[in-house]
Amino acid sequence: ANAAAAKVGGATVAQFLAQNFHEISSWKKSGMYQAAIRALDTGIEQLLEVHLVTTFGKDVCLSLSFMSFDSAGERHLLVFTSDITEHKRSEAALQEALQFNQQIIHGAHEGIIVYDRDSRYQVWNPFMEQLTGIPASEVLGRHPLEVFPFLREAGVMEMIEKALAGESPPPNDLAFRVSQTGKSGWTSDWTAPLRNGDGAIIGAVGM
């Protein structure tokens, strides 16, 4: 274990190394132990995301990769750990904000789009479905360029990136043509940061 892994768990390196993963209750409760055993038994990498309280009392969300390797005739466990706590908190805050405003969004007589921190669509309201001919089911969770490749050249991606960086760029008038449906026209795109109650940027909203 290195210092970074120990810090994620809220421990010192010495405390971390003193543990036997076969005996860590948080591993067993979260499914980490089972993933570790599968990696050791099969030799196949096991990927897992968990939310747990570590042995040292730290509440964290982790992205984990469990792998096995052989050395000196013995099989060993290798674990790569990433702390995704803040990312998960941002996701939860964004979902809470979206639920609160869902009725307003769906009843609006203009297009409303919400992006998460990774620029992926989180809201695609009925007006946008009518404008483009693309239903929300084909858009949500996807990156804009996966669905509408022309948005990079149209300057929309630059506006999203600026909004996620905290800027509020001026409206952008653009021509569009949706190849999947043949819908086309002109629209004005305005994108701004979406913040939570603490003022932290959790996404972007476009109209």
mmCIF file with all atom_site columns, C-alpha atoms in Angstrom:
data_model
loop_
_atom_site.group_PDB
_atom_site.id
_atom_site.type_symbol
_atom_site.label_atom_id
_atom_site.label_alt_id
_atom_site.label_comp_id
_atom_site.label_asym_id
_atom_site.label_entity_id
_atom_site.label_seq_id
_atom_site.pdbx_PDB_ins_code
_atom_site.Cartn_x
_atom_site.Cartn_y
_atom_site.Cartn_z
_atom_site.occupancy
_atom_site.B_iso_or_equiv
_atom_site.pdbx_formal_charge
_atom_site.auth_seq_id
_atom_site.auth_comp_id
_atom_site.auth_asym_id
_atom_site.auth_atom_id
_atom_site.pdbx_PDB_model_num
ATOM 1   C CA . ALA A 1 1   ? 0.000   0.000   0.000   1.00 0.00 ? 1   ALA A CA 1
ATOM 2   C CA . ASN A 1 2   ? 1.250   3.472   -0.800  1.00 0.00 ? 2   ASN A CA 1
ATOM 3   C CA . ALA A 1 3   ? 0.519   6.778   0.933   1.00 0.00 ? 3   ALA A CA 1
ATOM 4   C CA . ALA A 1 4   ? -2.233  7.678   -1.547  1.00 0.00 ? 4   ALA A CA 1
ATOM 5   C CA . ALA A 1 5   ? -4.138  4.444   -0.908  1.00 0.00 ? 5   ALA A CA 1
ATOM 6   C CA . ALA A 1 6   ? -3.790  4.887   2.856   1.00 0.00 ? 6   ALA A CA 1
ATOM 7   C CA . LYS A 1 7   ? -5.073  8.464   2.625   1.00 0.00 ? 7   LYS A CA 1
ATOM 8   C CA . VAL A 1 8   ? -8.154  7.319   0.687   1.00 0.00 ? 8   VAL A CA 1
ATOM 9   C CA . GLY A 1 9   ? -8.949  4.955   3.549   1.00 0.00 ? 9   GLY A CA 1
ATOM 10  C CA . GLY A 1 10  ? -8.272  7.561   6.245   1.00 0.00 ? 10  GLY A CA 1
ATOM 11  C CA . ALA A 1 11  ? -5.251  5.734   7.641   1.00 0.00 ? 11  ALA A CA 1
ATOM 12  C CA . THR A 1 12  ? -1.464  5.843   7.787   1.00 0.00 ? 12  THR A CA 1
ATOM 13  C CA . VAL A 1 13  ? 0.544   3.438   5.649   1.00 0.00 ? 13  VAL A CA 1
ATOM 14  C CA . ALA A 1 14  ? 1.502   1.482   8.789   1.00 0.00 ? 14  ALA A CA 1
ATOM 15  C CA . GLN A 1 15  ? -2.149  1.151   9.848   1.00 0.00 ? 15  GLN A CA 1
ATOM 16  C CA . PHE A 1 16  ? -3.107  0.112   6.334   1.00 0.00 ? 16  PHE A CA 1
ATOM 17  C CA . LEU A 1 17  ? -0.421  -2.576  6.114   1.00 0.00 ? 17  LEU A CA 1
ATOM 18  C CA . ALA A 1 18  ? -1.359  -3.975  9.523   1.00 0.00 ? 18  ALA A CA 1
ATOM 19  C CA . GLN A 1 19  ? -4.707  -5.155  8.126   1.00 0.00 ? 19  GLN A CA 1
ATOM 20  C CA . ASN A 1 20  ? -5.507  -8.580  6.692   1.00 0.00 ? 20  ASN A CA 1
ATOM 21  C CA . PHE A 1 21  ? -8.112  -8.164  3.954   1.00 0.00 ? 21  PHE A CA 1
ATOM 22  C CA . HIS A 1 22  ? -9.652  -11.524 4.889   1.00 0.00 ? 22  HIS A CA 1
ATOM 23  C CA . GLU A 1 23  ? -10.684 -9.945  8.205   1.00 0.00 ? 23  GLU A CA 1
ATOM 24  C CA . ILE A 1 24  ? -11.857 -6.454  7.170   1.00 0.00 ? 24  ILE A CA 1
ATOM 25  C CA . SER A 1 25  ? -15.596 -6.213  7.834   1.00 0.00 ? 25  SER A CA 1
ATOM 26  C CA . SER A 1 26  ? -16.131 -3.229  5.506   1.00 0.00 ? 26  SER A CA 1
ATOM 27  C CA . TRP A 1 27  ? -14.701 -5.259  2.619   1.00 0.00 ? 27  TRP A CA 1
ATOM 28  C CA . LYS A 1 28  ? -17.166 -8.067  3.256   1.00 0.00 ? 28  LYS A CA 1
ATOM 29  C CA . LYS A 1 29  ? -20.175 -5.770  3.685   1.00 0.00 ? 29  LYS A CA 1
ATOM 30  C CA . SER A 1 30  ? -19.426 -3.772  0.520   1.00 0.00 ? 30  SER A CA 1
ATOM 31  C CA . GLY A 1 31  ? -18.636 -6.692  -1.787  1.00 0.00 ? 31  GLY A CA 1
ATOM 32  C CA . MET A 1 32  ? -14.920 -5.830  -2.006  1.00 0.00 ? 32  MET A CA 1
ATOM 33  C CA . TYR A 1 33  ? -13.891 -9.089  -0.356  1.00 0.00 ? 33  TYR A CA 1
ATOM 34  C CA . GLN A 1 34  ? -15.953 -11.168 -2.754  1.00 0.00 ? 34  GLN A CA 1
ATOM 35  C CA . ALA A 1 35  ? -14.447 -9.303  -5.739  1.00 0.00 ? 35  ALA A CA 1
ATOM 36  C CA . ALA A 1 36  ? -10.939 -9.848  -4.350  1.00 0.00 ? 36  ALA A CA 1
ATOM 37  C CA . ILE A 1 37  ? -11.510 -13.591 -3.977  1.00 0.00 ? 37  ILE A CA 1
ATOM 38  C CA . ARG A 1 38  ? -12.901 -13.842 -7.523  1.00 0.00 ? 38  ARG A CA 1
ATOM 39  C CA . ALA A 1 39  ? -9.803  -12.075 -8.856  1.00 0.00 ? 39  ALA A CA 1
ATOM 40  C CA . LEU A 1 40  ? -7.540  -14.474 -6.978  1.00 0.00 ? 40  LEU A CA 1
ATOM 41  C CA . ASP A 1 41  ? -9.508  -17.581 -7.988  1.00 0.00 ? 41  ASP A CA 1
ATOM 42  C CA . THR A 1 42  ? -10.037 -16.751 -11.661 1.00 0.00 ? 42  THR A CA 1
ATOM 43  C CA . GLY A 1 43  ? -7.168  -14.436 -12.556 1.00 0.00 ? 43  GLY A CA 1
ATOM 44  C CA . ILE A 1 44  ? -9.746  -12.139 -14.175 1.00 0.00 ? 44  ILE A CA 1
ATOM 45  C CA . GLU A 1 45  ? -9.793  -8.429  -13.311 1.00 0.00 ? 45  GLU A CA 1
ATOM 46  C CA . GLN A 1 46  ? -12.781 -7.444  -11.165 1.00 0.00 ? 46  GLN A CA 1
ATOM 47  C CA . LEU A 1 47  ? -14.152 -3.891  -11.354 1.00 0.00 ? 47  LEU A CA 1
ATOM 48  C CA . LEU A 1 48  ? -16.327 -2.444  -8.611  1.00 0.00 ? 48  LEU A CA 1
ATOM 49  C CA . GLU A 1 49  ? -17.747 0.837   -7.322  1.00 0.00 ? 49  GLU A CA 1
ATOM 50  C CA . VAL A 1 50  ? -18.661 0.947   -3.635  1.00 0.00 ? 50  VAL A CA 1
ATOM 51  C CA . HIS A 1 51  ? -19.834 3.309   -0.923  1.00 0.00 ? 51  HIS A CA 1
ATOM 52  C CA . LEU A 1 52  ? -18.571 2.348   2.519   1.00 0.00 ? 52  LEU A CA 1
ATOM 53  C CA . VAL A 1 53  ? -17.215 3.495   5.862   1.00 0.00 ? 53  VAL A CA 1
ATOM 54  C CA . THR A 1 54  ? -13.631 2.263   6.175   1.00 0.00 ? 54  THR A CA 1
ATOM 55  C CA . THR A 1 55  ? -12.142 0.572   9.234   1.00 0.00 ? 55  THR A CA 1
ATOM 56  C CA . PHE A 1 56  ? -10.757 3.989   10.139  1.00 0.00 ? 56  PHE A CA 1
ATOM 57  C CA . GLY A 1 57  ? -14.132 5.743   10.017  1.00 0.00 ? 57  GLY A CA 1
ATOM 58  C CA . LYS A 1 58  ? -13.854 7.492   6.647   1.00 0.00 ? 58  LYS A CA 1
ATOM 59  C CA . ASP A 1 59  ? -17.038 7.655   4.557   1.00 0.00 ? 59  ASP A CA 1
ATOM 60  C CA . VAL A 1 60  ? -15.964 7.224   0.921   1.00 0.00 ? 60  VAL A CA 1
ATOM 61  C CA . CYS A 1 61  ? -17.074 6.190   -2.549  1.00 0.00 ? 61  CYS A CA 1
ATOM 62  C CA . LEU A 1 62  ? -14.437 4.160   -4.358  1.00 0.00 ? 62  LEU A CA 1
ATOM 63  C CA . SER A 1 63  ? -13.780 2.894   -7.849  1.00 0.00 ? 63  SER A CA 1
ATOM 64  C CA . LEU A 1 64  ? -11.765 -0.312  -7.566  1.00 0.00 ? 64  LEU A CA 1
ATOM 65  C CA . SER A 1 65  ? -9.885  -2.734  -9.781  1.00 0.00 ? 65  SER A CA 1
ATOM 66  C CA . PHE A 1 66  ? -8.868  -6.108  -8.307  1.00 0.00 ? 66  PHE A CA 1
ATOM 67  C CA . MET A 1 67  ? -6.161  -8.078  -10.139 1.00 0.00 ? 67  MET A CA 1
ATOM 68  C CA . SER A 1 68  ? -3.997  -11.066 -9.287  1.00 0.00 ? 68  SER A CA 1
ATOM 69  C CA . PHE A 1 69  ? -0.374  -11.823 -10.122 1.00 0.00 ? 69  PHE A CA 1
ATOM 70  C CA . ASP A 1 70  ? 2.046   -14.659 -9.352  1.00 0.00 ? 70  ASP A CA 1
ATOM 71  C CA . SER A 1 71  ? 5.406   -14.123 -7.691  1.00 0.00 ? 71  SER A CA 1
ATOM 72  C CA . ALA A 1 72  ? 7.809   -16.708 -6.257  1.00 0.00 ? 72  ALA A CA 1
ATOM 73  C CA . GLY A 1 73  ? 5.205   -19.422 -6.757  1.00 0.00 ? 73  GLY A CA 1
ATOM 74  C CA . GLU A 1 74  ? 2.488   -17.604 -4.818  1.00 0.00 ? 74  GLU A CA 1
ATOM 75  C CA . ARG A 1 75  ? -0.580  -15.722 -6.001  1.00 0.00 ? 75  ARG A CA 1
ATOM 76  C CA . HIS A 1 76  ? -0.974  -12.150 -4.773  1.00 0.00 ? 76  HIS A CA 1
ATOM 77  C CA . LEU A 1 77  ? -3.743  -9.552  -4.894  1.00 0.00 ? 77  LEU A CA 1
ATOM 78  C CA . LEU A 1 78  ? -3.241  -6.133  -6.513  1.00 0.00 ? 78  LEU A CA 1
ATOM 79  C CA . VAL A 1 79  ? -5.856  -3.424  -5.892  1.00 0.00 ? 79  VAL A CA 1
ATOM 80  C CA . PHE A 1 80  ? -6.083  -0.084  -7.703  1.00 0.00 ? 80  PHE A CA 1
ATOM 81  C CA . THR A 1 81  ? -8.227  2.456   -5.835  1.00 0.00 ? 81  THR A CA 1
ATOM 82  C CA . SER A 1 82  ? -9.675  5.804   -6.914  1.00 0.00 ? 82  SER A CA 1
ATOM 83  C CA . ASP A 1 83  ? -11.599 8.107   -4.575  1.00 0.00 ? 83  ASP A CA 1
ATOM 84  C CA . ILE A 1 84  ? -14.772 9.136   -6.460  1.00 0.00 ? 84  ILE A CA 1
ATOM 85  C CA . THR A 1 85  ? -16.570 10.581  -3.434  1.00 0.00 ? 85  THR A CA 1
ATOM 86  C CA . GLU A 1 86  ? -16.800 14.148  -4.741  1.00 0.00 ? 86  GLU A CA 1
ATOM 87  C CA . HIS A 1 87  ? -17.883 12.950  -8.163  1.00 0.00 ? 87  HIS A CA 1
ATOM 88  C CA . LYS A 1 88  ? -20.690 10.888  -6.625  1.00 0.00 ? 88  LYS A CA 1
ATOM 89  C CA . ARG A 1 89  ? -21.755 13.804  -4.420  1.00 0.00 ? 89  ARG A CA 1
ATOM 90  C CA . SER A 1 90  ? -21.931 16.041  -7.486  1.00 0.00 ? 90  SER A CA 1
ATOM 91  C CA . GLU A 1 91  ? -24.032 13.431  -9.280  1.00 0.00 ? 91  GLU A CA 1
ATOM 92  C CA . ALA A 1 92  ? -26.397 13.153  -6.305  1.00 0.00 ? 92  ALA A CA 1
ATOM 93  C CA . ALA A 1 93  ? -26.707 16.934  -6.008  1.00 0.00 ? 93  ALA A CA 1
ATOM 94  C CA . LEU A 1 94  ? -27.403 17.227  -9.716  1.00 0.00 ? 94  LEU A CA 1
ATOM 95  C CA . GLN A 1 95  ? -30.103 14.542  -9.577  1.00 0.00 ? 95  GLN A CA 1
ATOM 96  C CA . GLU A 1 96  ? -31.711 16.284  -6.583  1.00 0.00 ? 96  GLU A CA 1
ATOM 97  C CA . ALA A 1 97  ? -31.767 19.587  -8.461  1.00 0.00 ? 97  ALA A CA 1
ATOM 98  C CA . LEU A 1 98  ? -33.219 17.909  -11.541 1.00 0.00 ? 98  LEU A CA 1
ATOM 99  C CA . GLN A 1 99  ? -36.028 16.218  -9.603  1.00 0.00 ? 99  GLN A CA 1
ATOM 100 C CA . PHE A 1 100 ? -36.947 19.496  -7.928  1.00 0.00 ? 100 PHE A CA 1
ATOM 101 C CA . ASN A 1 101 ? -37.258 21.277  -11.257 1.00 0.00 ? 101 ASN A CA 1
ATOM 102 C CA . GLN A 1 102 ? -38.670 18.423  -13.327 1.00 0.00 ? 102 GLN A CA 1
ATOM 103 C CA . GLN A 1 103 ? -42.194 19.798  -13.611 1.00 0.00 ? 103 GLN A CA 1
ATOM 104 C CA . ILE A 1 104 ? -40.958 23.212  -14.712 1.00 0.00 ? 104 ILE A CA 1
ATOM 105 C CA . ILE A 1 105 ? -38.576 21.681  -17.237 1.00 0.00 ? 105 ILE A CA 1
ATOM 106 C CA . HIS A 1 106 ? -41.166 19.406  -18.831 1.00 0.00 ? 106 HIS A CA 1
ATOM 107 C CA . GLY A 1 107 ? -43.797 22.129  -19.018 1.00 0.00 ? 107 GLY A CA 1
ATOM 108 C CA . ALA A 1 108 ? -41.553 24.793  -20.538 1.00 0.00 ? 108 ALA A CA 1
ATOM 109 C CA . HIS A 1 109 ? -42.297 26.123  -24.009 1.00 0.00 ? 109 HIS A CA 1
ATOM 110 C CA . GLU A 1 110 ? -38.618 26.342  -24.868 1.00 0.00 ? 110 GLU A CA 1
ATOM 111 C CA . GLY A 1 111 ? -35.753 23.893  -25.069 1.00 0.00 ? 111 GLY A CA 1
ATOM 112 C CA . ILE A 1 112 ? -34.040 23.055  -21.792 1.00 0.00 ? 112 ILE A CA 1
ATOM 113 C CA . ILE A 1 113 ? -30.917 20.892  -21.636 1.00 0.00 ? 113 ILE A CA 1
ATOM 114 C CA . VAL A 1 114 ? -28.887 19.933  -18.567 1.00 0.00 ? 114 VAL A CA 1
ATOM 115 C CA . TYR A 1 115 ? -25.383 18.469  -18.718 1.00 0.00 ? 115 TYR A CA 1
ATOM 116 C CA . ASP A 1 116 ? -23.420 16.798  -15.918 1.00 0.00 ? 116 ASP A CA 1
ATOM 117 C CA . ARG A 1 117 ? -19.753 17.507  -15.114 1.00 0.00 ? 117 ARG A CA 1
ATOM 118 C CA . ASP A 1 118 ? -18.710 15.163  -17.945 1.00 0.00 ? 118 ASP A CA 1
ATOM 119 C CA . SER A 1 119 ? -20.908 17.082  -20.437 1.00 0.00 ? 119 SER A CA 1
ATOM 120 C CA . ARG A 1 120 ? -23.345 14.156  -20.700 1.00 0.00 ? 120 ARG A CA 1
ATOM 121 C CA . TYR A 1 121 ? -27.034 14.896  -21.159 1.00 0.00 ? 121 TYR A CA 1
ATOM 122 C CA . GLN A 1 122 ? -29.104 14.694  -17.959 1.00 0.00 ? 122 GLN A CA 1
ATOM 123 C CA . VAL A 1 123 ? -32.221 16.530  -19.169 1.00 0.00 ? 123 VAL A CA 1
ATOM 124 C CA . TRP A 1 124 ? -33.685 16.688  -22.690 1.00 0.00 ? 124 TRP A CA 1
ATOM 125 C CA . ASN A 1 125 ? -37.139 18.188  -22.353 1.00 0.00 ? 125 ASN A CA 1
ATOM 126 C CA . PRO A 1 126 ? -40.190 17.614  -24.608 1.00 0.00 ? 126 PRO A CA 1
ATOM 127 C CA . PHE A 1 127 ? -39.546 20.843  -26.522 1.00 0.00 ? 127 PHE A CA 1
ATOM 128 C CA . MET A 1 128 ? -36.092 19.534  -27.521 1.00 0.00 ? 128 MET A CA 1
ATOM 129 C CA . GLU A 1 129 ? -37.667 16.252  -28.594 1.00 0.00 ? 129 GLU A CA 1
ATOM 130 C CA . GLN A 1 130 ? -40.045 18.157  -30.886 1.00 0.00 ? 130 GLN A CA 1
ATOM 131 C CA . LEU A 1 131 ? -37.328 20.479  -32.191 1.00 0.00 ? 131 LEU A CA 1
ATOM 132 C CA . THR A 1 132 ? -34.895 17.716  -33.134 1.00 0.00 ? 132 THR A CA 1
ATOM 133 C CA . GLY A 1 133 ? -37.140 14.681  -33.531 1.00 0.00 ? 133 GLY A CA 1
ATOM 134 C CA . ILE A 1 134 ? -34.821 12.801  -31.151 1.00 0.00 ? 134 ILE A CA 1
ATOM 135 C CA . PRO A 1 135 ? -36.485 11.324  -28.025 1.00 0.00 ? 135 PRO A CA 1
ATOM 136 C CA . ALA A 1 136 ? -34.892 11.732  -24.603 1.00 0.00 ? 136 ALA A CA 1
ATOM 137 C CA . SER A 1 137 ? -34.324 7.967   -24.413 1.00 0.00 ? 137 SER A CA 1
ATOM 138 C CA . GLU A 1 138 ? -31.762 8.244   -27.226 1.00 0.00 ? 138 GLU A CA 1
ATOM 139 C CA . VAL A 1 139 ? -29.968 11.223  -25.679 1.00 0.00 ? 139 VAL A CA 1
ATOM 140 C CA . LEU A 1 140 ? -29.801 10.923  -21.885 1.00 0.00 ? 140 LEU A CA 1
ATOM 141 C CA . GLY A 1 141 ? -26.478 9.731   -20.489 1.00 0.00 ? 141 GLY A CA 1
ATOM 142 C CA . ARG A 1 142 ? -24.678 10.297  -23.785 1.00 0.00 ? 142 ARG A CA 1
ATOM 143 C CA . HIS A 1 143 ? -22.085 12.889  -24.768 1.00 0.00 ? 143 HIS A CA 1
ATOM 144 C CA . PRO A 1 144 ? -23.390 15.575  -27.178 1.00 0.00 ? 144 PRO A CA 1
ATOM 145 C CA . LEU A 1 145 ? -20.914 14.649  -29.920 1.00 0.00 ? 145 LEU A CA 1
ATOM 146 C CA . GLU A 1 146 ? -22.118 11.041  -29.853 1.00 0.00 ? 146 GLU A CA 1
ATOM 147 C CA . VAL A 1 147 ? -25.575 12.220  -30.912 1.00 0.00 ? 147 VAL A CA 1
ATOM 148 C CA . PHE A 1 148 ? -24.937 15.488  -32.732 1.00 0.00 ? 148 PHE A CA 1
ATOM 149 C CA . PRO A 1 149 ? -21.396 15.584  -34.206 1.00 0.00 ? 149 PRO A CA 1
ATOM 150 C CA . PHE A 1 150 ? -22.013 19.031  -35.731 1.00 0.00 ? 150 PHE A CA 1
ATOM 151 C CA . LEU A 1 151 ? -22.109 20.684  -32.284 1.00 0.00 ? 151 LEU A CA 1
ATOM 152 C CA . ARG A 1 152 ? -18.298 20.997  -32.127 1.00 0.00 ? 152 ARG A CA 1
ATOM 153 C CA . GLU A 1 153 ? -18.138 23.017  -35.345 1.00 0.00 ? 153 GLU A CA 1
ATOM 154 C CA . ALA A 1 154 ? -21.218 25.022  -34.326 1.00 0.00 ? 154 ALA A CA 1
ATOM 155 C CA . GLY A 1 155 ? -19.443 26.221  -31.168 1.00 0.00 ? 155 GLY A CA 1
ATOM 156 C CA . VAL A 1 156 ? -21.857 24.543  -28.751 1.00 0.00 ? 156 VAL A CA 1
ATOM 157 C CA . MET A 1 157 ? -19.210 22.323  -27.135 1.00 0.00 ? 157 MET A CA 1
ATOM 158 C CA . GLU A 1 158 ? -17.032 25.369  -26.453 1.00 0.00 ? 158 GLU A CA 1
ATOM 159 C CA . MET A 1 159 ? -19.974 27.023  -24.676 1.00 0.00 ? 159 MET A CA 1
ATOM 160 C CA . ILE A 1 160 ? -20.579 23.910  -22.554 1.00 0.00 ? 160 ILE A CA 1
ATOM 161 C CA . GLU A 1 161 ? -16.901 23.708  -21.607 1.00 0.00 ? 161 GLU A CA 1
ATOM 162 C CA . LYS A 1 162 ? -16.857 27.391  -20.633 1.00 0.00 ? 162 LYS A CA 1
ATOM 163 C CA . ALA A 1 163 ? -20.005 26.985  -18.520 1.00 0.00 ? 163 ALA A CA 1
ATOM 164 C CA . LEU A 1 164 ? -18.475 23.997  -16.699 1.00 0.00 ? 164 LEU A CA 1
ATOM 165 C CA . ALA A 1 165 ? -15.445 26.208  -16.002 1.00 0.00 ? 165 ALA A CA 1
ATOM 166 C CA . GLY A 1 166 ? -17.696 28.843  -14.401 1.00 0.00 ? 166 GLY A CA 1
ATOM 167 C CA . GLU A 1 167 ? -18.137 31.220  -17.331 1.00 0.00 ? 167 GLU A CA 1
ATOM 168 C CA . SER A 1 168 ? -21.445 32.451  -18.771 1.00 0.00 ? 168 SER A CA 1
ATOM 169 C CA . PRO A 1 169 ? -20.786 32.883  -22.507 1.00 0.00 ? 169 PRO A CA 1
ATOM 170 C CA . PRO A 1 170 ? -23.146 35.054  -24.606 1.00 0.00 ? 170 PRO A CA 1
ATOM 171 C CA . PRO A 1 171 ? -25.941 33.368  -26.620 1.00 0.00 ? 171 PRO A CA 1
ATOM 172 C CA . ASN A 1 172 ? -24.884 31.639  -29.813 1.00 0.00 ? 172 ASN A CA 1
ATOM 173 C CA . ASP A 1 173 ? -27.160 31.694  -32.884 1.00 0.00 ? 173 ASP A CA 1
ATOM 174 C CA . LEU A 1 174 ? -26.687 28.589  -34.974 1.00 0.00 ? 174 LEU A CA 1
ATOM 175 C CA . ALA A 1 175 ? -28.155 26.671  -37.869 1.00 0.00 ? 175 ALA A CA 1
ATOM 176 C CA . PHE A 1 176 ? -28.790 22.988  -37.255 1.00 0.00 ? 176 PHE A CA 1
ATOM 177 C CA . ARG A 1 177 ? -29.708 19.915  -39.212 1.00 0.00 ? 177 ARG A CA 1
ATOM 178 C CA . VAL A 1 178 ? -30.314 16.614  -37.445 1.00 0.00 ? 178 VAL A CA 1
ATOM 179 C CA . SER A 1 179 ? -29.209 13.894  -39.846 1.00 0.00 ? 179 SER A CA 1
ATOM 180 C CA . GLN A 1 180 ? -31.148 11.164  -38.025 1.00 0.00 ? 180 GLN A CA 1
ATOM 181 C CA . THR A 1 181 ? -34.517 12.869  -38.512 1.00 0.00 ? 181 THR A CA 1
ATOM 182 C CA . GLY A 1 182 ? -33.986 15.500  -41.210 1.00 0.00 ? 182 GLY A CA 1
ATOM 183 C CA . LYS A 1 183 ? -35.130 18.253  -38.832 1.00 0.00 ? 183 LYS A CA 1
ATOM 184 C CA . SER A 1 184 ? -33.420 21.579  -39.454 1.00 0.00 ? 184 SER A CA 1
ATOM 185 C CA . GLY A 1 185 ? -33.653 25.275  -38.632 1.00 0.00 ? 185 GLY A CA 1
ATOM 186 C CA . TRP A 1 186 ? -32.109 28.077  -36.631 1.00 0.00 ? 186 TRP A CA 1
ATOM 187 C CA . THR A 1 187 ? -31.886 28.305  -32.861 1.00 0.00 ? 187 THR A CA 1
ATOM 188 C CA . SER A 1 188 ? -30.225 30.453  -30.201 1.00 0.00 ? 188 SER A CA 1
ATOM 189 C CA . ASP A 1 189 ? -28.207 28.516  -27.633 1.00 0.00 ? 189 ASP A CA 1
ATOM 190 C CA . TRP A 1 190 ? -27.469 29.949  -24.187 1.00 0.00 ? 190 TRP A CA 1
ATOM 191 C CA . THR A 1 191 ? -25.470 27.872  -21.724 1.00 0.00 ? 191 THR A CA 1
ATOM 192 C CA . ALA A 1 192 ? -24.573 28.719  -18.115 1.00 0.00 ? 192 ALA A CA 1
ATOM 193 C CA . PRO A 1 193 ? -23.107 26.959  -15.060 1.00 0.00 ? 193 PRO A CA 1
ATOM 194 C CA . LEU A 1 194 ? -25.472 24.894  -12.909 1.00 0.00 ? 194 LEU A CA 1
ATOM 195 C CA . ARG A 1 195 ? -24.583 25.216  -9.225  1.00 0.00 ? 195 ARG A CA 1
ATOM 196 C CA . ASN A 1 196 ? -25.700 23.480  -6.049  1.00 0.00 ? 196 ASN A CA 1
ATOM 197 C CA . GLY A 1 197 ? -26.744 25.207  -2.841  1.00 0.00 ? 197 GLY A CA 1
ATOM 198 C CA . ASP A 1 198 ? -23.108 25.709  -1.843  1.00 0.00 ? 198 ASP A CA 1
ATOM 199 C CA . GLY A 1 199 ? -22.261 27.406  -5.123  1.00 0.00 ? 199 GLY A CA 1
ATOM 200 C CA . ALA A 1 200 ? -20.214 24.523  -6.502  1.00 0.00 ? 200 ALA A CA 1
ATOM 201 C CA . ILE A 1 201 ? -20.597 23.785  -10.208 1.00 0.00 ? 201 ILE A CA 1
ATOM 202 C CA . ILE A 1 202 ? -22.394 20.456  -10.690 1.00 0.00 ? 202 ILE A CA 1
ATOM 203 C CA . GLY A 1 203 ? -23.136 20.763  -14.397 1.00 0.00 ? 203 GLY A CA 1
ATOM 204 C CA . ALA A 1 204 ? -24.399 23.177  -17.038 1.00 0.00 ? 204 ALA A CA 1
ATOM 205 C CA . VAL A 1 205 ? -27.835 24.220  -18.252 1.00 0.00 ? 205 VAL A CA 1
ATOM 206 C CA . GLY A 1 206 ? -28.653 25.225  -21.804 1.00 0.00 ? 206 GLY A CA 1
ATOM 207 C CA . MET A 1 207 ? -31.712 26.966  -23.238 1.00 0.00 ? 207 MET A CA 1
#
